[in-house]
Short mmCIF file of C-alpha atoms in Angstrom, two decimals:
data_model
loop_
_atom_site.label_atom_id
_atom_site.label_comp_id
_atom_site.label_asym_id
_atom_site.label_seq_id
_atom_site.Cartn_x
_atom_site.Cartn_y
_atom_site.Cartn_z
CA MET A 62 -18.68 -23.59 -91.50
CA ALA A 63 -20.01 -20.43 -93.16
CA ALA A 64 -23.16 -20.52 -95.27
CA LEU A 65 -23.02 -20.56 -99.07
CA SER A 66 -24.72 -17.14 -99.19
CA GLU A 67 -21.90 -15.62 -97.16
CA LYS A 68 -19.24 -17.06 -99.45
CA ILE A 69 -21.11 -15.68 -102.45
CA GLY A 70 -21.52 -12.35 -100.68
CA TYR A 71 -17.81 -12.19 -99.96
CA GLY A 72 -17.12 -12.91 -103.63
CA LEU A 73 -19.35 -10.02 -104.73
CA GLY A 74 -16.94 -7.57 -103.09
CA ASP A 75 -14.03 -8.52 -105.32
CA MET A 76 -16.37 -8.81 -108.29
CA SER A 77 -16.90 -5.07 -107.87
CA SER A 78 -13.23 -4.26 -107.32
CA SER A 79 -12.09 -6.35 -110.26
CA MET A 80 -14.55 -4.81 -112.71
CA PHE A 81 -12.83 -1.46 -112.23
CA TRP A 82 -9.34 -2.87 -111.69
CA LYS A 83 -9.23 -4.77 -114.97
CA ILE A 84 -10.53 -1.77 -116.91
CA PHE A 85 -7.85 0.39 -115.26
CA SER A 86 -5.10 -2.17 -115.82
CA TYR A 87 -5.96 -3.09 -119.40
CA TYR A 88 -7.46 0.09 -120.89
CA LEU A 89 -6.17 3.06 -118.87
CA PRO A 90 -2.72 3.20 -120.58
CA PHE A 91 -4.46 3.14 -123.98
CA PHE A 92 -7.00 5.73 -122.77
CA TYR A 93 -4.35 8.15 -121.56
CA SER A 94 -2.20 7.84 -124.70
CA ASN A 95 -4.81 7.43 -127.47
CA VAL A 96 -8.01 9.08 -126.13
CA PHE A 97 -7.13 11.52 -123.34
CA GLY A 98 -4.15 12.83 -125.31
CA LEU A 99 -1.13 12.40 -123.04
CA SER A 100 2.26 11.50 -124.47
CA LEU A 101 3.53 7.98 -123.79
CA GLU A 102 6.22 9.38 -121.49
CA HIS A 103 3.79 11.56 -119.49
CA ALA A 104 1.29 8.71 -119.12
CA ALA A 105 4.01 6.29 -117.94
CA LEU A 106 5.36 8.77 -115.39
CA LEU A 107 1.84 9.47 -114.08
CA LEU A 108 1.09 5.79 -113.51
CA LEU A 109 4.39 5.24 -111.72
CA VAL A 110 4.71 8.42 -109.64
CA THR A 111 1.24 8.06 -108.16
CA LYS A 112 2.36 4.77 -106.58
CA LEU A 113 4.48 6.77 -104.15
CA TRP A 114 1.23 7.88 -102.55
CA ASP A 115 -0.06 4.30 -102.50
CA ALA A 116 3.07 3.20 -100.64
CA VAL A 117 1.85 5.43 -97.81
CA SER A 118 -1.94 5.20 -98.11
CA ASP A 119 -2.22 1.41 -98.17
CA PRO A 120 -0.38 0.69 -94.87
CA VAL A 121 -2.09 3.69 -93.23
CA MET A 122 -5.49 2.30 -94.25
CA GLY A 123 -4.52 -1.08 -92.84
CA ILE A 124 -3.64 0.53 -89.51
CA VAL A 125 -6.88 2.55 -89.48
CA ALA A 126 -8.98 -0.52 -90.31
CA ASP A 127 -7.34 -2.58 -87.54
CA ARG A 128 -8.31 0.13 -85.03
CA THR A 129 -11.85 0.72 -86.30
CA ARG A 130 -14.56 -0.18 -83.80
CA SER A 131 -18.23 -0.13 -84.79
CA ARG A 132 -21.30 -2.26 -84.27
CA ARG A 133 -20.96 -3.34 -87.91
CA GLY A 134 -17.43 -4.63 -87.38
CA ARG A 135 -13.92 -3.45 -88.10
CA TYR A 136 -13.69 -3.98 -91.85
CA ARG A 137 -17.20 -4.45 -93.33
CA PRO A 138 -18.43 -0.86 -92.80
CA TYR A 139 -16.01 0.56 -95.36
CA LEU A 140 -17.78 -1.35 -98.14
CA LEU A 141 -21.00 0.47 -97.29
CA TRP A 142 -19.51 3.90 -96.64
CA PHE A 143 -17.40 4.14 -99.80
CA ALA A 144 -19.42 2.25 -102.42
CA VAL A 145 -20.71 5.41 -104.12
CA PRO A 146 -17.42 7.40 -103.89
CA PHE A 147 -15.71 4.40 -105.53
CA ALA A 148 -17.97 4.65 -108.57
CA ALA A 149 -17.75 8.46 -108.73
CA ALA A 150 -13.95 8.47 -108.64
CA GLY A 151 -13.84 6.05 -111.56
CA VAL A 152 -16.07 8.25 -113.69
CA LEU A 153 -13.92 11.31 -112.97
CA THR A 154 -10.74 9.41 -113.90
CA PHE A 155 -12.17 8.57 -117.34
CA THR A 156 -13.42 12.13 -117.91
CA THR A 157 -11.53 14.17 -120.53
CA PRO A 158 -11.87 17.93 -119.92
CA ALA A 159 -11.48 20.31 -122.87
CA TRP A 160 -8.46 22.04 -121.32
CA SER A 161 -4.88 22.78 -122.23
CA GLU A 162 -2.34 19.95 -122.16
CA GLY A 163 -0.84 21.11 -118.86
CA ALA A 164 -4.23 21.47 -117.15
CA LYS A 165 -5.30 18.06 -118.43
CA LEU A 166 -2.15 16.54 -116.98
CA VAL A 167 -2.97 18.03 -113.56
CA TRP A 168 -6.52 16.68 -113.86
CA ALA A 169 -5.18 13.22 -114.72
CA TYR A 170 -2.90 13.18 -111.67
CA ALA A 171 -5.63 14.46 -109.31
CA THR A 172 -8.35 12.06 -110.46
CA TYR A 173 -6.12 9.00 -110.66
CA ILE A 174 -4.74 9.60 -107.15
CA ALA A 175 -8.32 10.09 -105.88
CA MET A 176 -9.41 6.84 -107.55
CA MET A 177 -6.55 4.82 -106.09
CA THR A 178 -7.16 6.34 -102.64
CA VAL A 179 -10.82 5.35 -102.63
CA TYR A 180 -9.83 1.93 -103.98
CA THR A 181 -7.49 1.56 -101.00
CA VAL A 182 -10.12 2.66 -98.48
CA VAL A 183 -12.49 -0.06 -99.73
CA ASN A 184 -10.14 -2.84 -100.81
CA VAL A 185 -7.76 -3.02 -97.83
CA PRO A 186 -10.59 -3.63 -95.30
CA TYR A 187 -12.27 -5.99 -97.77
CA GLY A 188 -9.11 -8.08 -98.08
CA ALA A 189 -8.64 -8.12 -94.30
CA MET A 190 -12.14 -9.56 -93.90
CA LEU A 191 -10.74 -12.94 -94.98
CA GLY A 192 -8.92 -13.11 -91.65
CA VAL A 193 -12.11 -12.60 -89.61
CA VAL A 194 -14.84 -14.48 -91.51
CA THR A 195 -13.24 -17.79 -90.45
CA ASP A 196 -10.17 -18.99 -88.56
CA ASP A 197 -9.82 -22.25 -90.51
CA SER A 198 -6.93 -22.18 -93.02
CA ARG A 199 -8.61 -24.51 -95.52
CA GLU A 200 -11.95 -22.73 -95.20
CA ARG A 201 -10.11 -19.50 -96.01
CA THR A 202 -8.93 -21.08 -99.26
CA VAL A 203 -12.58 -21.84 -100.06
CA PHE A 204 -13.60 -18.24 -99.29
CA SER A 205 -10.67 -17.02 -101.34
CA SER A 206 -11.73 -19.23 -104.25
CA TYR A 207 -15.22 -17.76 -104.14
CA ARG A 208 -13.63 -14.33 -104.03
CA MET A 209 -11.49 -14.94 -107.09
CA PHE A 210 -14.24 -16.78 -109.01
CA PHE A 211 -16.51 -13.76 -108.68
CA ALA A 212 -13.58 -11.40 -109.27
CA TYR A 213 -12.87 -13.03 -112.61
CA GLY A 214 -16.60 -13.12 -113.31
CA GLY A 215 -16.75 -9.37 -112.76
CA SER A 216 -13.71 -8.88 -114.96
CA PHE A 217 -15.33 -10.98 -117.67
CA VAL A 218 -18.49 -8.88 -117.52
CA ALA A 219 -16.56 -5.59 -117.58
CA LEU A 220 -14.25 -6.60 -120.44
CA ALA A 221 -17.03 -8.21 -122.47
CA LEU A 222 -19.24 -5.12 -122.13
CA PHE A 223 -16.60 -2.41 -122.40
CA GLU A 224 -16.11 -2.22 -126.17
CA PRO A 225 -19.83 -2.79 -127.02
CA LEU A 226 -20.86 -0.07 -124.56
CA CYS A 227 -18.30 2.35 -126.01
CA ARG A 228 -19.63 1.64 -129.52
CA PHE A 229 -23.22 2.06 -128.34
CA PHE A 230 -22.62 5.47 -126.79
CA ARG A 231 -20.49 6.56 -129.75
CA ASP A 232 -22.57 5.21 -132.65
CA ASN A 233 -26.11 5.18 -131.24
CA MET A 234 -26.01 8.09 -128.81
CA GLY A 235 -23.80 10.33 -130.95
CA GLN A 236 -21.18 10.87 -128.24
CA THR A 237 -17.56 11.68 -128.91
CA GLU A 238 -14.92 9.03 -128.17
CA PRO A 239 -13.93 10.55 -124.78
CA ALA A 240 -17.59 10.99 -123.77
CA ALA A 241 -18.36 7.38 -124.75
CA TRP A 242 -15.57 6.13 -122.49
CA ARG A 243 -16.91 8.20 -119.58
CA SER A 244 -20.49 6.96 -120.07
CA THR A 245 -19.29 3.36 -120.18
CA ILE A 246 -17.50 3.78 -116.85
CA LEU A 247 -20.65 5.37 -115.39
CA VAL A 248 -22.64 2.22 -116.22
CA LEU A 249 -20.00 -0.11 -114.82
CA GLY A 250 -19.41 2.08 -111.75
CA THR A 251 -23.08 2.00 -110.80
CA LEU A 252 -22.98 -1.79 -110.88
CA CYS A 253 -19.80 -1.76 -108.76
CA ALA A 254 -21.47 0.32 -106.04
CA LEU A 255 -24.44 -2.06 -105.85
CA LEU A 256 -22.15 -5.08 -105.56
CA PHE A 257 -20.22 -3.55 -102.63
CA ILE A 258 -23.47 -2.88 -100.79
CA ALA A 259 -24.57 -6.50 -101.39
CA CYS A 260 -21.23 -7.78 -100.07
CA TYR A 261 -21.70 -5.75 -96.90
CA ALA A 262 -25.22 -7.08 -96.39
CA LEU A 263 -24.37 -10.77 -96.86
CA THR A 264 -21.16 -11.12 -94.81
CA ARG A 265 -20.31 -11.21 -91.11
CA GLU A 266 -17.17 -10.79 -88.99
CA ARG A 267 -16.87 -13.80 -86.67
CA VAL A 268 -13.25 -14.14 -85.53
CA LYS A 269 -12.27 -12.07 -82.54
CA PRO A 270 -8.50 -11.49 -82.30
CA ALA A 271 -6.55 -12.71 -79.33
CA ALA A 272 -6.09 -10.06 -76.65
CA ASN A 273 -3.41 -7.70 -77.89
CA ALA A 274 -0.21 -7.43 -75.94
CA PRO A 275 0.10 -4.41 -73.64
CA GLY A 276 1.96 -1.39 -74.87
CA GLY A 277 0.89 -1.95 -78.47
CA SER A 278 1.35 0.91 -80.87
CA VAL A 279 1.40 1.68 -84.56
CA LEU A 280 5.19 1.65 -84.46
CA ARG A 281 5.18 -1.80 -82.92
CA ASP A 282 2.79 -3.12 -85.55
CA VAL A 283 4.90 -1.70 -88.39
CA LYS A 284 8.06 -3.16 -86.85
CA ALA A 285 6.38 -6.58 -86.62
CA LEU A 286 5.39 -6.32 -90.28
CA LEU A 287 8.86 -5.35 -91.47
CA THR A 288 10.43 -8.30 -89.64
CA ASN A 289 7.87 -10.78 -91.02
CA GLY A 290 9.85 -12.88 -93.52
CA PRO A 291 6.86 -14.71 -95.10
CA TRP A 292 5.17 -11.34 -95.68
CA TRP A 293 8.15 -10.07 -97.67
CA ILE A 294 8.14 -13.23 -99.78
CA LEU A 295 4.43 -12.92 -100.58
CA LEU A 296 4.80 -9.21 -101.34
CA GLY A 297 7.49 -9.96 -103.93
CA ALA A 298 5.49 -12.83 -105.43
CA ALA A 299 2.33 -10.72 -105.64
CA ILE A 300 4.05 -7.77 -107.32
CA ALA A 301 5.69 -10.06 -109.89
CA ALA A 302 2.45 -11.96 -110.60
CA LEU A 303 0.45 -8.76 -111.02
CA LEU A 304 3.21 -7.35 -113.22
CA PHE A 305 2.77 -10.44 -115.40
CA ASN A 306 -0.99 -9.91 -115.67
CA SER A 307 -0.84 -6.16 -116.26
CA LEU A 308 1.81 -6.48 -118.98
CA ARG A 309 -0.20 -8.98 -121.02
CA GLY A 310 -3.55 -7.34 -120.40
CA GLY A 311 -2.37 -3.76 -120.86
CA THR A 312 -0.60 -4.54 -124.13
CA ALA A 313 -3.61 -6.32 -125.65
CA ALA A 314 -5.38 -3.17 -126.90
CA TYR A 315 -2.21 -2.02 -128.71
CA TYR A 316 -1.39 -5.56 -129.89
CA PHE A 317 -4.75 -6.18 -131.53
CA LYS A 318 -4.97 -2.70 -133.00
CA ASP A 319 -1.56 -2.66 -134.67
CA PHE A 320 -0.09 -6.18 -134.76
CA ILE A 321 -3.13 -8.42 -135.31
CA GLY A 322 -5.39 -5.98 -137.16
CA THR A 323 -8.63 -7.33 -138.66
CA ASP A 324 -7.26 -10.36 -140.53
CA ASN A 325 -7.91 -12.87 -137.77
CA ALA A 326 -11.26 -14.56 -138.40
CA LEU A 327 -11.88 -17.64 -136.28
CA GLY A 328 -12.99 -19.79 -139.20
CA GLY A 329 -15.94 -17.53 -140.04
CA SER A 330 -17.34 -14.10 -139.27
CA TRP A 331 -16.06 -13.95 -135.68
CA ARG A 332 -13.04 -11.72 -135.14
CA LEU A 333 -10.59 -12.13 -132.31
CA THR A 334 -10.66 -8.63 -130.81
CA ALA A 335 -8.89 -7.40 -127.70
CA GLY A 336 -12.18 -7.47 -125.78
CA LEU A 337 -12.97 -11.05 -126.77
CA PHE A 338 -9.38 -12.13 -126.07
CA LEU A 339 -9.40 -10.58 -122.58
CA ALA A 340 -12.92 -11.79 -121.77
CA ALA A 341 -11.97 -15.35 -122.74
CA GLY A 342 -9.03 -15.07 -120.35
CA GLU A 343 -11.31 -14.00 -117.49
CA ALA A 344 -13.63 -16.97 -118.14
CA ALA A 345 -10.58 -19.26 -118.00
CA ASN A 346 -9.47 -17.52 -114.79
CA MET A 347 -12.82 -18.50 -113.28
CA ALA A 348 -12.20 -22.13 -114.21
CA GLY A 349 -8.78 -21.88 -112.58
CA THR A 350 -10.27 -20.70 -109.28
CA VAL A 351 -12.55 -23.75 -109.23
CA LEU A 352 -9.48 -26.00 -109.58
CA ALA A 353 -7.50 -24.16 -106.90
CA VAL A 354 -9.16 -25.85 -103.91
CA PRO A 355 -8.96 -29.53 -105.01
CA VAL A 356 -5.47 -29.19 -106.47
CA SER A 357 -4.06 -27.33 -103.46
CA ARG A 358 -5.58 -29.90 -101.09
CA ARG A 359 -3.63 -32.56 -102.94
CA LEU A 360 -0.36 -30.71 -103.60
CA GLY A 361 -0.43 -27.91 -101.03
CA LYS A 362 -0.78 -24.17 -101.60
CA LYS A 363 2.91 -23.56 -102.20
CA ALA A 364 3.47 -26.34 -104.76
CA THR A 365 0.26 -25.50 -106.64
CA TYR A 366 1.22 -21.84 -106.91
CA LEU A 367 4.77 -22.68 -107.95
CA TRP A 368 3.90 -25.06 -110.80
CA ALA A 369 1.06 -22.87 -112.08
CA MET A 370 3.45 -19.91 -112.36
CA ILE A 371 6.10 -21.96 -114.16
CA GLY A 372 3.50 -23.24 -116.64
CA SER A 373 2.20 -19.71 -117.24
CA ALA A 374 5.74 -18.49 -117.94
CA LEU A 375 6.48 -21.20 -120.51
CA LEU A 376 3.20 -20.71 -122.36
CA SER A 377 3.58 -16.94 -122.29
CA ALA A 378 6.95 -17.25 -124.03
CA ALA A 379 5.26 -19.41 -126.69
CA PHE A 380 3.03 -16.43 -127.49
CA CYS A 381 5.94 -14.92 -129.40
CA TYR A 382 5.73 -17.60 -132.09
CA ALA A 383 2.08 -17.26 -133.13
CA PRO A 384 1.48 -17.78 -136.87
CA HIS A 385 -0.61 -15.32 -138.90
CA GLY A 386 -4.14 -15.80 -140.22
CA THR A 387 -6.91 -18.03 -138.88
CA ALA A 388 -4.50 -20.58 -137.39
CA GLY A 389 -2.74 -17.82 -135.51
CA ALA A 390 -6.01 -16.50 -134.07
CA TRP A 391 -6.89 -19.93 -132.70
CA TYR A 392 -3.33 -20.36 -131.42
CA LEU A 393 -3.51 -17.06 -129.51
CA LEU A 394 -6.94 -17.81 -128.09
CA GLY A 395 -5.91 -21.30 -126.99
CA LEU A 396 -2.78 -20.03 -125.24
CA GLN A 397 -4.76 -17.27 -123.57
CA ILE A 398 -7.27 -19.78 -122.15
CA VAL A 399 -4.63 -22.15 -120.74
CA ILE A 400 -2.40 -19.36 -119.37
CA SER A 401 -5.37 -17.68 -117.71
CA ALA A 402 -6.62 -20.95 -116.18
CA LEU A 403 -3.19 -21.53 -114.61
CA ALA A 404 -2.97 -17.93 -113.39
CA GLY A 405 -6.51 -18.20 -112.03
CA MET A 406 -5.39 -20.97 -109.69
CA THR A 407 -2.76 -18.79 -108.04
CA PHE A 408 -4.70 -15.80 -106.74
CA PRO A 409 -7.06 -17.64 -104.34
CA LEU A 410 -3.94 -19.27 -102.90
CA LEU A 411 -2.19 -15.92 -102.58
CA TRP A 412 -5.00 -14.33 -100.54
CA SER A 413 -5.30 -17.46 -98.40
CA MET A 414 -1.54 -17.35 -97.72
CA TYR A 415 -1.86 -13.70 -96.64
CA ALA A 416 -4.37 -14.82 -93.99
CA ASP A 417 -1.89 -17.48 -92.86
CA VAL A 418 0.82 -14.82 -92.64
CA ALA A 419 -1.51 -12.75 -90.42
CA ASP A 420 -1.98 -15.75 -88.09
CA TYR A 421 1.78 -16.37 -88.06
CA SER A 422 2.34 -12.75 -87.04
CA GLU A 423 -0.36 -12.86 -84.36
CA ARG A 424 1.18 -15.96 -82.78
CA LYS A 425 4.72 -14.52 -82.92
CA HIS A 426 3.98 -11.01 -81.67
CA GLY A 427 0.76 -11.48 -79.70
CA ARG A 428 -1.05 -8.82 -81.70
CA SER A 429 -3.60 -8.91 -84.50
CA SER A 430 -2.56 -6.72 -87.46
CA THR A 431 -4.72 -8.31 -90.14
CA GLY A 432 -5.61 -5.05 -91.87
CA LEU A 433 -1.99 -3.90 -91.99
CA ILE A 434 -0.83 -7.22 -93.43
CA PHE A 435 -3.61 -7.33 -96.02
CA SER A 436 -2.82 -3.75 -97.02
CA SER A 437 0.23 -5.23 -98.70
CA SER A 438 -2.04 -7.17 -101.05
CA SER A 439 -3.61 -3.92 -102.21
CA MET A 440 -0.20 -2.25 -102.40
CA ALA A 441 1.24 -5.16 -104.40
CA GLN A 442 -1.72 -5.02 -106.76
CA LYS A 443 -1.21 -1.33 -107.38
CA PHE A 444 2.57 -1.53 -107.70
CA GLY A 445 2.42 -4.51 -110.04
CA GLY A 446 -0.23 -2.83 -112.16
CA ALA A 447 1.59 0.50 -112.19
CA PHE A 448 4.99 -0.97 -113.03
CA GLY A 449 3.39 -3.03 -115.78
CA SER A 450 1.51 -0.10 -117.30
CA ALA A 451 4.51 2.23 -117.06
CA LEU A 452 6.79 -0.41 -118.57
CA ILE A 453 4.39 -0.88 -121.48
CA LEU A 454 4.36 2.83 -122.26
CA TRP A 455 8.11 3.30 -121.84
CA LEU A 456 8.95 0.33 -124.04
CA LEU A 457 6.47 1.39 -126.70
CA ALA A 458 8.11 4.81 -126.73
CA ALA A 459 11.57 3.20 -126.92
CA TYR A 460 10.46 1.01 -129.83
CA GLY A 461 9.07 4.06 -131.66
CA TYR A 462 5.34 3.32 -131.33
CA ASP A 463 3.15 6.04 -132.93
CA THR A 464 -0.04 6.90 -130.96
CA GLN A 465 -1.68 8.84 -133.81
CA GLY A 466 -4.87 7.32 -135.22
CA GLY A 467 -4.26 5.23 -138.34
CA ALA A 468 -0.48 5.49 -137.96
CA PHE A 469 1.72 2.88 -139.69
CA GLN A 470 3.86 1.15 -137.09
CA THR A 471 7.49 0.34 -137.83
CA PRO A 472 8.85 -3.24 -137.62
CA GLU A 473 10.66 -2.23 -134.43
CA ALA A 474 7.39 -1.10 -132.82
CA LEU A 475 5.70 -4.38 -133.80
CA THR A 476 8.61 -6.32 -132.30
CA GLY A 477 8.09 -4.42 -129.07
CA LEU A 478 4.42 -5.44 -129.02
CA ARG A 479 5.36 -9.11 -129.49
CA MET A 480 7.89 -8.98 -126.66
CA LEU A 481 5.39 -7.26 -124.34
CA MET A 482 2.93 -10.11 -124.92
CA SER A 483 5.42 -12.94 -124.50
CA TRP A 484 8.97 -12.95 -123.12
CA ILE A 485 8.74 -9.90 -120.84
CA PRO A 486 5.67 -11.10 -118.88
CA ALA A 487 7.17 -14.61 -118.83
CA ALA A 488 10.18 -13.21 -116.97
CA ALA A 489 7.87 -11.59 -114.38
CA CYS A 490 6.10 -14.92 -113.95
CA MET A 491 9.35 -16.71 -113.19
CA LEU A 492 10.20 -14.08 -110.57
CA ALA A 493 6.91 -14.89 -108.82
CA ALA A 494 7.74 -18.61 -108.92
CA LEU A 495 11.19 -18.01 -107.45
CA ALA A 496 9.72 -15.97 -104.60
CA VAL A 497 7.10 -18.56 -103.67
CA ALA A 498 9.75 -21.31 -103.74
CA CYS A 499 11.12 -19.65 -100.59
CA TYR A 500 7.74 -19.40 -98.79
CA PRO A 501 7.91 -21.31 -95.46
CA LEU A 502 4.28 -21.46 -94.20
CA THR A 503 3.16 -24.83 -95.50
CA GLU A 504 -0.01 -26.55 -94.27
CA ARG A 505 2.06 -28.64 -91.85
CA ARG A 506 3.65 -25.51 -90.41
CA MET A 507 0.29 -23.76 -90.01
CA GLU A 508 -1.50 -26.55 -88.09
CA PRO A 509 0.15 -25.91 -84.67
CA ILE A 510 -0.17 -22.15 -85.20
CA ALA A 511 -3.91 -22.47 -85.77
CA ARG A 512 -4.31 -24.67 -82.67
CA GLU A 513 -2.47 -22.24 -80.43
CA LEU A 514 -4.41 -19.20 -81.72
CA GLU A 515 -7.69 -21.05 -81.20
CA ARG A 516 -6.69 -21.70 -77.58
CA ARG A 517 -5.76 -18.01 -77.05
CA ARG A 518 -9.00 -16.75 -78.59
CA ARG A 519 -11.08 -19.04 -76.38
#
């Protein structure tokens, strides 16, 4: 059994990734449309089109990671090598050059593609590490829970600090709004780089794959992946679940600015802002990860994931019926906490199931393709986030949302905001539940697979 320090160290890696990922998922659409100066249509197209590159880069990185050989391991070295480029790419993405609209659009495409490429180069090997830090399926769920606990902790820190840091650089340092956003990302990016280096230092790769079958090739590995039924199921579930999260999180900045406004005191001087709302959700996510291990041991990974997604869908739909005033603010905050706790239970299970899928593939095909299989988790994350962000911007444009500062939003635009926070993400949640209902690799099914792989590795 791995030491506590290693589990914490593994968690620090996703703490770093999630700090940037949540800022990109929740604030980048608002940044592009209301700060950077892109139209809603241009911003939506940018976020979606760039995913075509991710569809190539993520599997390629998985293949490269699987074939990496170094004294530091196959997957860990990438955390050390790309920690600083990760931070630098984030700062460039949130930089607003004083150029023409066309030149700014080119800059946005170039920097966002660079950011997502560096994210892939770090995150795909990091995810694949779960398959080599331990070969025990239940221990992987524990590692995955540490991962997601620290991931949500990092998200909480980033979301709680984001608006105060922007105000500090704007009001105390005299920076413009775009410059304040860039400076905020510089602070958070520096912390991200340090966390990746700590993750590298505290973890180890222990599991050696079974001897690969002769005649192995990239084409053979890709063919094995494409014929892996459980992998397709998890890919669909992951995209739908991340679509659910990105829709609710990405709409929050618009929702609180134009639908909630400032008349939402929580029984006193405290205001329910987008930052507080999102940070409360991340804290509840952390609580959910703590519950994931004991609940899944009792119900199983599949059943736990399924019921948590159904509960999240029902409560998300209830978001549409929030009353106004103080009662409404408490209602929204309460729903956010419960929804986030349920959603927090699902992601440790998802990563643990990816590791099981890798073992299933290794037993079936005689080859270890852990990096390639885990690349789908990164790809699903990006596709779910991109589809969610693009859908937000397209629907806001369709509902007539006005991006100008101080603009009065029409009733149709406000209706669109309500739907984007309730029924639309609820539908994505139900799609994830339907996908996982078909997942075949239960604990009982994995036990003989684990025994046979242990025999092969010995």
